[in-house]
Steps between C-alpha positions, in 0.01 A plus 500: 500500500822607671598134548442422133703802395786394731499147362509628140777749578721238669437245222582762240825591676602135535432439131660825378826427682494128408493382862573125545211258547557453873461874563142484373419247770682708761285797399190282518595384850555859613154596374340204673678584827424869470129440454482219758372255237325181613630148447275474195732748324822352630436142386475573125784753525732244659386235253580723205836585654589133537398421141677792338808537719604137543635408158448123521130546583458773238657283231277203588172691530535782248796480264490131408132497395547827309814361340310195378217710353740735320694212353190304396320797345810658344404839643852643493664564162687206351841584363656298219872430482543760224313757711718417798811562294360837392404588857841408640680705235618828644464653843232671704600863551294813566195322355496280810475807723207635299326160518549489877249774577749661735798606288823582679574833334825543688623179338352589161658845483835362617533309172799621295451749218729437203763730352707468186867415535751738343562246225130463425445876492798545267362234267161675489660841443730376226425169327121526539496859375729403213284212377189718527675767292586234240136384482235681300178341618324611184761331283479186712128479420556579134784250457328248731820447699774668695791609283806271465704766684263492797502120513880505497511762774255310723715190475838667544388703802339191657145633519382142452703386801400742774391223737804281426771531769833654407678170555319373190560818301173679575429834664376354829244776559259505791129456436456876545784582261360257244155659542624856457674409174178347363295796623717755319509296179119472514467877526662523157415179315280210609671276243842582642379437856332167419803377305724563802240396757431148379853350522520644853164357606375143521719309256822304455725733703262525796440125507868413459601731785265326743480143373774440244799271536842667531595377155180646352561834670860519380402422144185707452514800734804674344349453155164637613666794677678633190232411248678220320188303583151653485257326734127448502277305732221293346213434741168619354307274263166508317340291777700642790513873551450617856451134594867419457457167676292374206782503244492219244850527358650160553839351551523122473799314642654241266830332413672599178691269266807525719305399809510850653196630686355801316181706497287546187314833508184600320357842574285785374563828679374851434543860618869431570708819511833480312421145386551555127854634556594296808804277494421340837143394571385448855220247463234382743351160419338197662753218537385142448698180535278221361782245510603606852856548387558754779379252760235715669170443322351632177368850579761746623313824461614836368868527420709789371786457255735709289470420132745607230296683235708330230360159595320319224121529516476854639292750301571869569370624166196703607422817696202630696397865470396620849290807414772619266760538776807354327682323779593147402209275592425178322366147504751220547452148372698184555457156348709206616769724646763292679677618817703325768441483875790743536289764323245494781551793738659339803574179311348187653410685819287741293282232344136565593585815696392752238178612667682591820767684302237699312293592805800605705638712217165663424456574870783753461485598133146637509621774733779626274442493125149624425480741795817660360367544147166621638662755728730625224202535267293677765779746575531578130123551478495733800798700377366544146148587617609757759743682270279484191210646700710811570596545134164425339264799491126503429261794531801717580600297805746225576291184527672433835271775635182312412350312794418197287863468394623569854279221634660247266851635564442471875381142467795415277756657735363324809476167317863523384613595851341198671597259219865597530472467879363146476759394243788628712358359825470154344849511353639586844370163618639313199837671543502382863451138390124475552279327243158655570285293266164663570642854503666432165173373352333818627773709337469326165124545494468851640798658324385388155141608569616840624725552200211419268289773667789746527593487133135556403480802733813650346369442148169660590689814600694507173190432294565484126876525548493167686330311220699642210773251429854611423838577655352791697253276686643394835205300633340292224753216501481473878122484468525213251714309747271543801262207424798271434620535860150416627516152347842368604637336818142406590214683326362774721149363538642172625756674722228709666237229546714195574846591621508818707237398754445135406861404566555787741223381732665161536863614489485818708231415753663420835311171545312387186776310320626336817145386583457347155830316538404372847170378357673320213753340736234395751674692779210574737712656777672744263162580348359570845771756581459665161121498517476681831775741400298567186184557704691747716630668183147541362367625832776758528446624146124523550559717807762710320265545205227622735718730710702644212181549300329672791798731553580531125844356569597745774529213751814382317821643653680605181876473448510780245453870560356797319296450186579128481374427852133513405554276199676238711204496740254443216728234353492314834120521485495365144731213592279398794185495289679320215635229732165453672295477180761268345443255783121543475521419128720197567262381771190541287637366172780267601638316199269686259664836579759463226219451249331824604734700281306827502502511880864393503582776252346763729701373796802524270407862426502580872835328551648682200392843618621434856839398362526812287400724791772338711755567226391863465536559875847345492606720208363816661696426817825401325497811284474728802124558515533796261219752516488511120432123496213510749238562235632210286475273805153629583349445156670163443405361841145635511441355154625165629271515804209582270573185301520303824154629597363398161651152524367442853156610386512247216617223734220557750239523224605174335650279772187292563138491384159444655414588859864460602581800282291739712761570774770544237287747306433692822873504573559620145254784562693593815836498317359733236388737776845474661747486205877484534570723203414864447390667180809638330480877484531677168734740678741217577502378141561854379791542742665191353440631149660834583800330661550264205468780246693780672751347740787319328625351827164337578455375144852360494445321829170343393627419150864429585718257305348557157711551189503861384519459124491785250121521489467511880770765526316707239181457699670613821660799328164604357343463844755732655463755221122503518520551876742789448267682260176457696483870589594606147215290361256661744627847411474425130144378545415825678637692203796645685803610298797258511863596458702356214688280749172370644373427151814301421465308827138426420589380149760257635242361741236468229741331262579242768131464577422444133768234473354315799137507389583410138417139410653284232358477151634276222523503124260252344774269375671495838170441680395207285843339486544532880868586460689704751417868461642812648314784666257671268 
């Protein structure tokens, strides 16, 4: 028994510390010598050593036959050319560490954290505040557009050219500066934010900066920067939504009457923001050359071009109505629209390169635009809910004192804290020149989902005031916009079930993609090296999963200290189990893994929560590990670990069926007995609620960078007044006599309270005509 225990302990140590293959045979030899083993033990041991340690023999006897079987049976995922382009777009960043099973937290936490430049901060404090002050969101919805004055201001102050370098007349903002502008605009008006966001996202400016010819840049970028040209980018079609590679818009190469080579475009696009007012249309289409005029075959693939909206055959006459949110969104039609090769982004060198351009641009853009609007909306929701809860009284008490309200406020505060952390963490990478494709897909998905839940929580706290439309309502318009964000830049269901883990497993895994490439190229020797490295990787992660599970993560030597230390240890444990089960799933399912979307989605859930925990730990450290922030970190991180537990349970329950499922179900039973997360205490949620309602400094930190319009300032003033008169209200309720000064103070507070809880009501004519109305 002692011998068996010793063997297991040594094997576990070798696996846990990823000892090289030869060390296993050294350990085996030591055991055989130590126990004076007979020749009958030595012969197979030496034979195995020769087979596994001498590469030429190993390749001939093991790798080559396995290689042939894998290739013949197609057991590893096949990757099309379009998928390869998508996979190669962007970089592997922190996601790769989480996929490794042994994340290097020292390296992770050394990543830069972004700050605004003086110029960016000045712009936010001045121009952004000014355009928010000019914009009545209620009037925007009533008039179905921004005012002419706001449009003029956006153009003159170069809001539409934030990403365009100064040399071309733009503002040249960093990704973080760009994000903070969008975030603040979103806290005041979703329409304003979207209008500014789109020209600074995937579109003509972005594509020209990376792929345009010098002449194209010099012509278009200054005009886009100052608003002389309004851009749109037309990608989505009736038959190609999330599946952008399936677009049917066609460009056919031909010679015109003068013998010049031109392209004839026919397209039907939809859901295109700014398209009905655009003067420059970025267009994605499939290029065909049936007469081979370009000299390189007939089918060129997806191509991107800039099309003058004045061209004959373009129809910009219609509008969509996305849930009543009146940003410009419309279908775009083109029949026999003629452009030249010079209109293609990149000219001749850009022909057929559109798919790569799109994937590389989306690899970055997903991490900026929608996370910014979602964070701005979430901060608004948290701010409104926490201040309104102080002002609103029921049963003689501020509703902030009710446990049910405090529970929701606590959830909302923690959610906003971790969302802002993840957004900022990601933008630090983008600012530093990284293009973390998988992290950006995670951010697009998770930020929009969190905003959808956060706005509902805030509206639940406001109750009837949240559903009564009018200028006083700060949340309804943001609520209308929440589902819109879910659908764009890759619908969320697809992002969760296909991209985050499906592409992440291939792109971020240390060996998977390289093995597939070696298999495709017939490189047996490269495959051999990768295969045995992969086996070592799986063995190590199995051992780490066992040891970290047995010790509940305490076996991990954490880099962080204090409150964050324990969370880092559990994150290391989660990463080990995630990496191990990912390889088990790949081994069991092979090429069919990407079709098991429900399982893939749950792996994506684990990856998402690990990424957000990492970001929260980084934020907590960067901001000085404040004691007042500990409870926000606790609730946010424990909630994330709870979701990780739930996802792992679903994976183990559904990974395989039949008798093979038995060990996985038993392992699932064990993981439920030994969960990573802890039940969130009511006390912790209540502490967050108290901090958000009563401590301006905490609320301002969690909800920073929102626009304080008149209604929000009134709400804050009423909050302060109602806090000041708490004792007077208690004394009044007890029947105690109040002085005249106390009565006046109480009246001021109640007048402010009444103004805040009052909802809008309209005259019948105004209601039915849907014209702009003032406060009732």
